[in-house]
Coordinates of C-alpha atoms and ligand atoms in Angstrom, one line a residue:
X161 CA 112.1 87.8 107.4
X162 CA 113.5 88.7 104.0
X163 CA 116.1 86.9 102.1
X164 CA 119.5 88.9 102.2
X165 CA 122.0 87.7 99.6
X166 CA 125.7 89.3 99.7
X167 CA 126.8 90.8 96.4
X168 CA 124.6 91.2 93.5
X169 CA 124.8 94.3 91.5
X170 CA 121.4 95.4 90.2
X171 CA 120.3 92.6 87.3
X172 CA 120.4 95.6 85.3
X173 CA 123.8 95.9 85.2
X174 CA 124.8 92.7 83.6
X175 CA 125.3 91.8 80.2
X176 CA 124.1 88.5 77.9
X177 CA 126.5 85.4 78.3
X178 CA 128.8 84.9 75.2
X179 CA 126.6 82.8 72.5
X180 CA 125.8 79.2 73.6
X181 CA 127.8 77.6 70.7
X182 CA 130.9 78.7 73.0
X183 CA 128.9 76.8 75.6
X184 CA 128.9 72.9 75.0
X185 CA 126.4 70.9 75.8
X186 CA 124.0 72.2 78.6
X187 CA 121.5 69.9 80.5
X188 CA 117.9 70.3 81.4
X189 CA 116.2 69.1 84.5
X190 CA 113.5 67.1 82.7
X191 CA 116.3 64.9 80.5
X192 CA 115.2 66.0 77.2
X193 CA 117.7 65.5 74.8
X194 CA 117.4 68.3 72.0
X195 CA 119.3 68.6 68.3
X196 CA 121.6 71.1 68.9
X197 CA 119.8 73.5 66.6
X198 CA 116.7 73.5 68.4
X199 CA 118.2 73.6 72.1
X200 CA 120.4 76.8 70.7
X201 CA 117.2 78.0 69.9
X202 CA 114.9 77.4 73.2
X203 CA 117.7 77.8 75.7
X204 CA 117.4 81.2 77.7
X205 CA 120.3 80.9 79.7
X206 CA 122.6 83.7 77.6
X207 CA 120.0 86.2 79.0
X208 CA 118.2 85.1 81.7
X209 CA 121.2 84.1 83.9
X210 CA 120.9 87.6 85.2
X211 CA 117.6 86.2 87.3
X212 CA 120.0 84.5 89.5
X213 CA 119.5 86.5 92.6
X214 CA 115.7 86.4 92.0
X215 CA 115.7 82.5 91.1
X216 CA 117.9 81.9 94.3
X217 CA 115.8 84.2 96.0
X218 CA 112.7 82.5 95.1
X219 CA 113.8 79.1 96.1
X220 CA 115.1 79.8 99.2
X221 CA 111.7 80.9 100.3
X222 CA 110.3 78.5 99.2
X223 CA 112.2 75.5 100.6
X224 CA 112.1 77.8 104.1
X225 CA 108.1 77.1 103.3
X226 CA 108.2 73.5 102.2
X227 CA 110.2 73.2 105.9
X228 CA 107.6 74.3 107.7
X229 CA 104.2 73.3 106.0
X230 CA 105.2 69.7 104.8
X231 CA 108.4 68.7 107.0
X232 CA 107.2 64.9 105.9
X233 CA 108.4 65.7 102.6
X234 CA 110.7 68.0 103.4
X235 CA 112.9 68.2 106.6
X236 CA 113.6 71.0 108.0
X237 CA 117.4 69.7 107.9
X238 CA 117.8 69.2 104.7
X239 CA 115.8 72.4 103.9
X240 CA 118.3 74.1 105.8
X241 CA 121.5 72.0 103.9
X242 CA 119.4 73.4 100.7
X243 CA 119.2 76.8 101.4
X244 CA 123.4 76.2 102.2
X245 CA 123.6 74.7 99.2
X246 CA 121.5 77.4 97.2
X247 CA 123.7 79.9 99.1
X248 CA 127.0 78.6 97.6
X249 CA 125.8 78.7 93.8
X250 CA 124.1 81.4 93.6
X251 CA 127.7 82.9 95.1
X252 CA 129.2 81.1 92.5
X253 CA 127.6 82.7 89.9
X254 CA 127.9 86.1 91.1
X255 CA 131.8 85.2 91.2
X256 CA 131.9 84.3 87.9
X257 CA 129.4 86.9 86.4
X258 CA 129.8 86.7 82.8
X259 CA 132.5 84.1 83.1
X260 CA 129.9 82.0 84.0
X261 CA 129.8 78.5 82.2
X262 CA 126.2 77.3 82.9
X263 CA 125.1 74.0 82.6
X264 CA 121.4 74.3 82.4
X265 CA 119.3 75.6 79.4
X266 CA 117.8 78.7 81.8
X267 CA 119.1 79.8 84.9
X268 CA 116.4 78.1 87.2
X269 CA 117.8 74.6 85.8
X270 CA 121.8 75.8 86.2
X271 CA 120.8 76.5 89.8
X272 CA 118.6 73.4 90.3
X273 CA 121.5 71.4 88.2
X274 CA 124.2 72.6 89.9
X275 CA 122.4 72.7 93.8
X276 CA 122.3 68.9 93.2
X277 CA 126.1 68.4 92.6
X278 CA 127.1 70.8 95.4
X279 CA 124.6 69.0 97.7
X280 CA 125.9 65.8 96.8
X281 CA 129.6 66.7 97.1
X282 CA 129.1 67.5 100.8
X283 CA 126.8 64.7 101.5
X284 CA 127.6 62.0 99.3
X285 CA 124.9 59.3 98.5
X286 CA 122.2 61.4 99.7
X287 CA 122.3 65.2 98.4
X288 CA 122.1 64.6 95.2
X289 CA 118.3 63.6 96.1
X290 CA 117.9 66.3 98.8
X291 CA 118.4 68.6 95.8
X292 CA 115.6 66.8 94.3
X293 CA 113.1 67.5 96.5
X294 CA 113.7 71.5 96.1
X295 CA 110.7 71.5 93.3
X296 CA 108.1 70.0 95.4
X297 CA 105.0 71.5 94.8
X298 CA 106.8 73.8 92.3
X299 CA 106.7 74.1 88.3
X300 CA 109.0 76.3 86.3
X301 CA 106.1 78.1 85.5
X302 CA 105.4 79.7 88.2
X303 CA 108.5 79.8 89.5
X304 CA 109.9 81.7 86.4
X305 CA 106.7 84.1 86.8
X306 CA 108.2 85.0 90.1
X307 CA 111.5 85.4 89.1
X308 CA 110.6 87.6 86.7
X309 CA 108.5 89.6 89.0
X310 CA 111.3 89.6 91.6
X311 CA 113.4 91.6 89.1
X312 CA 110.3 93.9 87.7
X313 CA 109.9 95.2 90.8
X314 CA 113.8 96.2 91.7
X315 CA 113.8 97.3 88.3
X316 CA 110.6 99.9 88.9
X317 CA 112.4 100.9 91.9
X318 CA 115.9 101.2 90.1
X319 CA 114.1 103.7 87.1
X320 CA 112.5 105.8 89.9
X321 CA 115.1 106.6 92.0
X322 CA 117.1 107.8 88.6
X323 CA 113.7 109.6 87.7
X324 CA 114.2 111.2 91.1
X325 CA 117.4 112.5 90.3
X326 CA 116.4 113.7 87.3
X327 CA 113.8 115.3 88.5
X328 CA 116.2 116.9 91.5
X329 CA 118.8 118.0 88.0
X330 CA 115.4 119.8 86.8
X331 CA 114.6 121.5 90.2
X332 CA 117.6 122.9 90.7
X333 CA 117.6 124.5 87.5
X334 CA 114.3 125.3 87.7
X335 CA 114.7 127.0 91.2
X336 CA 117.6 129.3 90.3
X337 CA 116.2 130.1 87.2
X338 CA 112.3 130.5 87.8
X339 CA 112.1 134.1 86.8
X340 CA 114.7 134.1 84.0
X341 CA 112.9 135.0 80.7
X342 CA 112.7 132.4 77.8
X343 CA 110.9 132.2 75.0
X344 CA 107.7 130.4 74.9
X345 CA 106.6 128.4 71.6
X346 CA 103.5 126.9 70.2
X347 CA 104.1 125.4 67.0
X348 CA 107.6 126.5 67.3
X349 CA 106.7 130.0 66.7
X350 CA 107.3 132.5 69.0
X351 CA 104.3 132.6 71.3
X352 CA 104.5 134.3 74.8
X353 CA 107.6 134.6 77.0
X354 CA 107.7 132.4 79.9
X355 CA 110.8 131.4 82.5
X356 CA 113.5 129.4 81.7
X357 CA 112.1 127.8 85.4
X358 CA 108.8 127.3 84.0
X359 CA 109.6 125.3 81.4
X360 CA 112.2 123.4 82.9
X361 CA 109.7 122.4 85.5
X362 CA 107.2 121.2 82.8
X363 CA 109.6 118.1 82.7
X364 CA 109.5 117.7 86.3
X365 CA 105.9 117.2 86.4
X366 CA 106.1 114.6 83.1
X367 CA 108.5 113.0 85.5
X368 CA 106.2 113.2 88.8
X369 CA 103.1 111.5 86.5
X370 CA 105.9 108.8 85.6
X371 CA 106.8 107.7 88.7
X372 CA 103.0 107.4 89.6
X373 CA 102.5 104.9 86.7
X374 CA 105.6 103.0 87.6
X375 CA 103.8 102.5 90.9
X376 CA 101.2 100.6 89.0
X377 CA 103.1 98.6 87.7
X378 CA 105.4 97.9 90.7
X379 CA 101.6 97.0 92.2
X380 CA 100.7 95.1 89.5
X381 CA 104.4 93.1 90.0
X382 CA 104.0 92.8 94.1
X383 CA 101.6 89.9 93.7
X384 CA 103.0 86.4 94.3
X385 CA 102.4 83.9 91.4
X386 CA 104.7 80.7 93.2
X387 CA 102.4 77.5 94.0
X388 CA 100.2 78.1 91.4
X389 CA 102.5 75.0 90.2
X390 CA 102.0 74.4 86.2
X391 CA 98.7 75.7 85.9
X392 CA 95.9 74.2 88.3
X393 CA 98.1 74.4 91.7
X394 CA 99.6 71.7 93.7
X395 CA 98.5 68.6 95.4
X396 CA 100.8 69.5 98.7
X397 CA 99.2 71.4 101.7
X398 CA 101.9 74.4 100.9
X399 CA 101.5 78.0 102.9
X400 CA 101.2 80.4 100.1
X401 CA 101.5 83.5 102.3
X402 CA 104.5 82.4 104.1
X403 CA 106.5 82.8 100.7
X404 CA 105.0 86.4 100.1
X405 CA 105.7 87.7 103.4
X406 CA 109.6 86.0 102.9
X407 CA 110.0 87.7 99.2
X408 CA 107.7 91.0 100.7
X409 CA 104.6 90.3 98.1
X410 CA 101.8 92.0 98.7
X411 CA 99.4 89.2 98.0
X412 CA 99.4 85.9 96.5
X413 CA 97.8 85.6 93.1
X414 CA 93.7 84.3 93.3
X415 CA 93.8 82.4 90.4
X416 CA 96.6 79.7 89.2
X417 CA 95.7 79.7 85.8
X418 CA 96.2 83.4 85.5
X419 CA 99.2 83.5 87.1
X420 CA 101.6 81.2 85.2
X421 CA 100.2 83.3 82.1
X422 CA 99.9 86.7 83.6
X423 CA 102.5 89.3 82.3
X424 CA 100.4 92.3 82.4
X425 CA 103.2 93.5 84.8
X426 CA 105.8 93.6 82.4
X427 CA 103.2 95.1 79.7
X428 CA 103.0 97.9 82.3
X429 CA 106.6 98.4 83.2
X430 CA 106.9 98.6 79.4
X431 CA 104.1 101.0 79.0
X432 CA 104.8 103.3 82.0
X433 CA 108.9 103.2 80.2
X434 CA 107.5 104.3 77.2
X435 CA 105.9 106.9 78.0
X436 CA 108.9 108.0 80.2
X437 CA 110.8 107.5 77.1
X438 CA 108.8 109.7 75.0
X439 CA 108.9 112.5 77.5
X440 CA 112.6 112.1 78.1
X441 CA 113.0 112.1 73.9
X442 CA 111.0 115.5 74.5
X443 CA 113.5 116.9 76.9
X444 CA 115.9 116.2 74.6
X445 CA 114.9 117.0 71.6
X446 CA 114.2 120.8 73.6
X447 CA 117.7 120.8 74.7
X448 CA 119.3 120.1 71.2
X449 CA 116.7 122.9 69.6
X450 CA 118.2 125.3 72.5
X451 CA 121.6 124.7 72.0
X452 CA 121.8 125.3 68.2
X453 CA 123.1 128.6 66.5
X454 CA 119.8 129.5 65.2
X455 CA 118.4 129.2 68.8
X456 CA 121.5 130.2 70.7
X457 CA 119.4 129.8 74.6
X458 CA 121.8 127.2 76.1
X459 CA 125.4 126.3 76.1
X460 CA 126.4 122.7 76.3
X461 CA 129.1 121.4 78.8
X462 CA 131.8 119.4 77.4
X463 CA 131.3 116.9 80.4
X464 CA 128.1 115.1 78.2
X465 CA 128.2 117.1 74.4
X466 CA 131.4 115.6 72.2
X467 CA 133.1 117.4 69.3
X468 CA 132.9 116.7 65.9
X469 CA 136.0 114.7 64.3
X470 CA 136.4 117.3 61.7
X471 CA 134.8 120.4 62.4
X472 CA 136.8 122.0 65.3
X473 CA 134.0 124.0 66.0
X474 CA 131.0 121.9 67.0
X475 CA 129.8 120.3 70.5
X476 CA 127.0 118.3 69.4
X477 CA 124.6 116.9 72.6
X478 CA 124.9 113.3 71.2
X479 CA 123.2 111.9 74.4
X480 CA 120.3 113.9 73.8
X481 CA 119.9 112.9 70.2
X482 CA 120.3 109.2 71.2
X483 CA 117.4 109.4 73.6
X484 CA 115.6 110.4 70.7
X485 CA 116.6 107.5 68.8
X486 CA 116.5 105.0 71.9
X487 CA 112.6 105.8 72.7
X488 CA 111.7 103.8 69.6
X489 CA 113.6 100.5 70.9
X490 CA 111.5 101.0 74.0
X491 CA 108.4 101.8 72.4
X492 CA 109.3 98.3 70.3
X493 CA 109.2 96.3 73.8
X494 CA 106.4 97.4 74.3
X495 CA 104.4 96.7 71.1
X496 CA 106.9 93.2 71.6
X497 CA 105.4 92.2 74.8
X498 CA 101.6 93.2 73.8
X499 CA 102.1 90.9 70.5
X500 CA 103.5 88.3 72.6
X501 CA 101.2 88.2 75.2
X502 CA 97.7 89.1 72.4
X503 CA 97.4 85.4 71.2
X504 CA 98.3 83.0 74.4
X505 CA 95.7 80.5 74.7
X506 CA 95.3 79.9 78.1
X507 CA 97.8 79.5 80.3
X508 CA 101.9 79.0 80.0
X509 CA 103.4 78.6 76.6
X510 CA 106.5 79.0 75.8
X511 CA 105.9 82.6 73.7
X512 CA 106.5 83.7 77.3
X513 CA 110.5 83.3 77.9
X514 CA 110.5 86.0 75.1
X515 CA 109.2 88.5 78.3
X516 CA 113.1 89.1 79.1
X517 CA 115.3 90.7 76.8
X518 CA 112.3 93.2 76.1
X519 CA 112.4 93.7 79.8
X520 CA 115.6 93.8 80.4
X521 CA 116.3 96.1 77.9
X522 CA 113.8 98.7 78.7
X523 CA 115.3 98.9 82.0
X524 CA 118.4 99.2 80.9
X525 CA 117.4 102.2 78.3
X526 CA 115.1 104.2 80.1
X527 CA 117.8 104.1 83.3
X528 CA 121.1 104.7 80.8
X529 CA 118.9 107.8 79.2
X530 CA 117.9 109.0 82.6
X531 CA 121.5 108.5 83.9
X532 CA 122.7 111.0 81.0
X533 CA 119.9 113.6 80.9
X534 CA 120.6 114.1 84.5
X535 CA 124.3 115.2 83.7
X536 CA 123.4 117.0 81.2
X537 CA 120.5 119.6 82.8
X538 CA 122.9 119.6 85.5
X539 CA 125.1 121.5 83.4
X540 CA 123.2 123.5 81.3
X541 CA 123.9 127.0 81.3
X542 CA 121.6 129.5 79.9
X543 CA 122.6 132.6 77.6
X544 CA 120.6 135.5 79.6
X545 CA 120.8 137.8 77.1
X546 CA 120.1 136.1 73.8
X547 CA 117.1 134.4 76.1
X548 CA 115.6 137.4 77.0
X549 CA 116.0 138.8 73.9
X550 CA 114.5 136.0 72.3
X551 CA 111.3 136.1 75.0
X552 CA 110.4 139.7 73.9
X553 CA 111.3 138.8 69.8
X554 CA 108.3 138.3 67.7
X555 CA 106.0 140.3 69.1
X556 CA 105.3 138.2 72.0
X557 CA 103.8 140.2 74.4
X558 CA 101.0 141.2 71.9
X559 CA 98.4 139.2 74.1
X560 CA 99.6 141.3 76.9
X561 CA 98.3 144.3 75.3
X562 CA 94.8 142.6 73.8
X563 CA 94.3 141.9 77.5
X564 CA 94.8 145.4 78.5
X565 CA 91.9 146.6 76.8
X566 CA 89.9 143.7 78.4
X567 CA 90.6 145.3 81.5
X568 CA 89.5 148.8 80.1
X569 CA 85.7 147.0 79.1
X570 CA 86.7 146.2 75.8
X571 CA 85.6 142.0 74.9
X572 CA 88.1 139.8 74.6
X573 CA 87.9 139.2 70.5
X574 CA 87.5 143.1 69.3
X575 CA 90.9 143.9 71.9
X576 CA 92.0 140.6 69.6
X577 CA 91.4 142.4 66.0
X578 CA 92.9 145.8 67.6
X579 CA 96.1 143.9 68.4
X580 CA 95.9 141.8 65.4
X581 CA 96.0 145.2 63.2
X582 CA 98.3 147.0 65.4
X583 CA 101.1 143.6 64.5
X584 CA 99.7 143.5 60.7
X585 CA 101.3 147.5 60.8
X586 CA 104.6 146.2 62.8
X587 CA 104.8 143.5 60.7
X588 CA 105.0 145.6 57.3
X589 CA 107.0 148.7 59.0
X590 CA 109.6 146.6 60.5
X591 CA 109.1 148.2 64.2
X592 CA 108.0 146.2 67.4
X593 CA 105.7 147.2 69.9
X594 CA 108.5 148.6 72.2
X595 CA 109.0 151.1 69.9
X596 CA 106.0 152.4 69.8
X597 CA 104.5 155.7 72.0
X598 CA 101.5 156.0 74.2
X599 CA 100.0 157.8 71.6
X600 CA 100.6 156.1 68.7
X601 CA 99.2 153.3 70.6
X602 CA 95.8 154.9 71.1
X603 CA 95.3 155.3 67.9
X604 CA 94.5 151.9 67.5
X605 CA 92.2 152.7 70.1
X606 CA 91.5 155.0 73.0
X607 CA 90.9 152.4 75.9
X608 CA 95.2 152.2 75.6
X609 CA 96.2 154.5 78.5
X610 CA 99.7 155.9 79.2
X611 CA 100.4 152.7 81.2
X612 CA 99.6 150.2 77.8
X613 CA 103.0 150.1 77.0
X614 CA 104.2 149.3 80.4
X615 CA 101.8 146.1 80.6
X616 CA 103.7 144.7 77.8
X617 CA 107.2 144.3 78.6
X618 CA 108.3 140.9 79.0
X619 CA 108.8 141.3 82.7
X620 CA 105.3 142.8 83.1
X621 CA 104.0 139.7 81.1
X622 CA 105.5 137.2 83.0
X623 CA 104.5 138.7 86.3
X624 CA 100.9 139.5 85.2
X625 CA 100.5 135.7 85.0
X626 CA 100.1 135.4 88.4
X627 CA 97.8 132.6 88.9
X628 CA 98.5 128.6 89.9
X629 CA 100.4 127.1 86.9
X630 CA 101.6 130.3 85.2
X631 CA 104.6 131.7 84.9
X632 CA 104.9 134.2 87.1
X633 CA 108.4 134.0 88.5
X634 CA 106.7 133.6 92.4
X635 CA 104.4 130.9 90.8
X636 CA 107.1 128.9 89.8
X637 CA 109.2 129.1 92.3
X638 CA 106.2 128.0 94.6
X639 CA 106.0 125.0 92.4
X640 CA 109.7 124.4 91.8
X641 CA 109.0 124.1 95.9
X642 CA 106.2 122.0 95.9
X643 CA 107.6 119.4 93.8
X644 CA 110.7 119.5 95.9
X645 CA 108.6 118.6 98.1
X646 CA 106.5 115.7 96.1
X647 CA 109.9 114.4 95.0
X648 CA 111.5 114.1 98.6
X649 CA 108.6 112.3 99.8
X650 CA 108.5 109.5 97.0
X651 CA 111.9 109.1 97.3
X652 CA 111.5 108.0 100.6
X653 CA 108.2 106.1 99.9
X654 CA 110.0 103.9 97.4
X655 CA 113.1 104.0 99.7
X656 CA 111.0 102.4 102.4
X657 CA 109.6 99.7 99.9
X658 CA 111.2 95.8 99.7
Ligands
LIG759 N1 112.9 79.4 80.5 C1 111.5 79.3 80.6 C2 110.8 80.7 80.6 O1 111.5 81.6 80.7 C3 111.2 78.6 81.9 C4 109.9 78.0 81.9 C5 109.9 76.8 81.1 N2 108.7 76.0 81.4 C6 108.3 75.1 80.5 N3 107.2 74.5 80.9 N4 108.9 74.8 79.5 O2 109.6 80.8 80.5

């Protein structure tokens, strides 16, 4: 029994309106009559216009409502003439899209505002006040609380499903690749060598814990804040639960009070974004390290990295380096909303409108950087033979050898300071531990048997790490697999959702 509107590209897509001094003079429901200054001020429409779908949405279910649980006060004809009417503007708007010129200070007035005059241009004398009775029962603060939780929750489901693609990018990579040497860092040093598949999937599990914390906050959206009225509820007999099973809520909010006031939603939408963002700005701060000379691992695709406009020779992963730089505007709307929301007395105040553009442009970021990290792991291609060469560089397999003797008797921390002094030597005579022999090696000490130097090649180090997690090129295809898996199956989970 959901509400199916034609058209509508996803409120994400959709820019502010031009600025409202292009706009004349716009009206309000309650016949305030503003100084210009201060109405350019308070107005929302220029961004929240986009809610149309959701504020049509909203009414329509709950006019369906009024219908059924007072048909005194509302007829089920005219709440069917309404839900025509309602029908034609919001079709109207989608037309017009940012051509739009609105006549109401936010969008739940323009569509209240301009219901009446459709209403009353098919039924003259009367549906001006058939329009009228639409907000029975109904404040704008709740019914911009639901709005706004109309679009947080397509939004969470929007971010996912580009997280899921991501995530597939990553896989694929991941899965062809999960026994391809890489170097492994700590501190950027060369550390241990891994697979260019284990590291890749790293991201893919960032990703997987992301999409479980947009799932709290699409939770924390599902609830249904409409007739809580202003603040204490409404006077009229209405049937709460009708209007979430019609707009697919979950529940209806317990307390009214809370829920005109309650944007702990959005707070979490912005938090779970953030820390998307700040794994994202990780990916691709990895991928512009990789791709530089020094590093040399990856080679960038002209379909995403763009020359420089002098120097013929560069291809510089500008997407990359502006997720870096977006994460801090996200970040922002999140310290934004927290600020905004730290010092509301109880319950609606005004502070609130300011919930949007923080909104809408976290979606909007987090979706554009996931949209462009996805072409660009897509296309990354790795340089075998510098990566390889780079995994065994710097002595990296000089745990390999410390563990050796752990498995000849020796404790852990005296194979440590055999290693350690065995490297101090490489270090000063400019040789690596490939180069040495059998029994050169023993000399360090005798628990180093013929097979020592075997056990530290970078292929015998990556297989020996042959246990969940590790890097073991069978490991990580097996988890390359499982989050396949994991992926598939939250795709469809949030596939199947409203
Ligand atoms: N544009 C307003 C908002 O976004 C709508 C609610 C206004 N309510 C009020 N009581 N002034 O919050």
């Amino acid at each position: 029994m959901g509400i199916d509107l034609p058209g509508g590209t996803s409120a994400i897509d959709v820019a502010d309106l031009p600025d409202l001094s292009d706009l004349g003079t716009l009206g309000t429901v309650t016949g305030a009559s503003l100084h210009p200054d201060v109405f350019a001020y308070t107005a929302s429409i220029r961004f929240d216009w986009r809610l149309y779908r959701q504020d049509v949405t909203g009414s329509i279910a709950h006019v369906r409502m009024l219908a059924v649980a007072v048909p005194d006060v509302m007829p089920p004809d005219d709440a069917v003439a309404i839900e025509a009417g309602l029908r034609e503007v919001y079709a109207e708007i989608d037309a017009a899209r940012q051509r739009l010129v609105p006549i109401g200070e936010d969008i739940h007035s323009h569509v209240e505002l301009r219901l009446r005059e459709v209403l009353e241009a098919r039924f003259p004398g009367r549906g001006e006040d058939m329009g009228r009775r639409l907000h029975t029962g109904r404040s704008r603060n709740d019914q911009v609380a639901t709005d706004v939780r109309l679009w947080s929750r397509e939004a969470c489901t929007e971010v996912a499903h580009a997280i899921f693609a991501l995530q597939e990018a990553i896989l694929e990579r991941a899965g062809a690749h999960a026994g391809s040497p890489f170097p492994g860092y700590t501190h950027v040093q060369s550390a241990q060598p891994v697979t260019w598949g284990h590291h890749l999937h790293a991201y893919a599990e960032m990703l997987r814990r992301d999409v479980t914390r947009l799932d709290a906050a699409w939770r924390a959206t599902n609830v249904l804040p409409l007739g809580s009225a202003a603040l204490a509820g409404t006077t009229f007999p209405i049937r709460r639960d009708l209007v979430a099973v019609t707009l697919g809520f979950d529940d209806v909010s317990a307390n009214s009070m809370d829920a005109v006031s309650d944007r702990d939603f959005a707070i979490e939408l912005a938090a779970a974004a953030s820390i998307l963002m700040a794994h994202l700005s990780r990916l691709a701060e990895d991928i512009t390290l990789w791709a530089t000379t020094e590093f040399g691992l990856v080679r960038l695709s002209s379909t995403w990295a763009e020359g420089s406009s002098i120097m013929p020779q560069k291809r510089n992963p500008d997407a990359a380096e502006l997720t870096r730089g977006k994460a801090g505007r996200v970040f922002g709307h999140l310290q934004h909303l927290l600020v905004m929301q730290k010092g509301l007395p109880m319950t609606y105040g005004r502070d609130l409108q300011d919930d949007k553009e923080a909104l809408f442009d976290t979606a909007r970021t987090v979706r554009g950087a996931l949209r462009a990290l996805t072409v660009a792991v897509g296309s990354l291609e790795i340089d075998r033979d510098r990566a390889l060469a780079r995994a065994g560089a710097g002595h990296a397999t000089a745990t390999d050898l410390a563990d050796y003797l752990v498995r000849a008797g020796i404790p852990f921390r005296t194979a440590y300071e055999v290693v350690k002094r065995l490297v101090t030597d490489r270090l000063a005579d400019g040789r690596t531990i490939a180069d040495m022999t059998a029994a050169e090696l023993r000399s360090y000490h005798d628990g180093f048997g013929d097979d020592a130097l075997a056990a530290a090649t970078v292929t015998a180090s990556l297989a020996a790490r042959d246990i969940p997690g590790g890097t073991a090129p069978s490991r990580v295809a097996m988890a390359v697999e499982r989050s396949r898996r994991e992926v598939a199956a939250a795709r469809a989970a949030w596939t199947a959702r409203a």
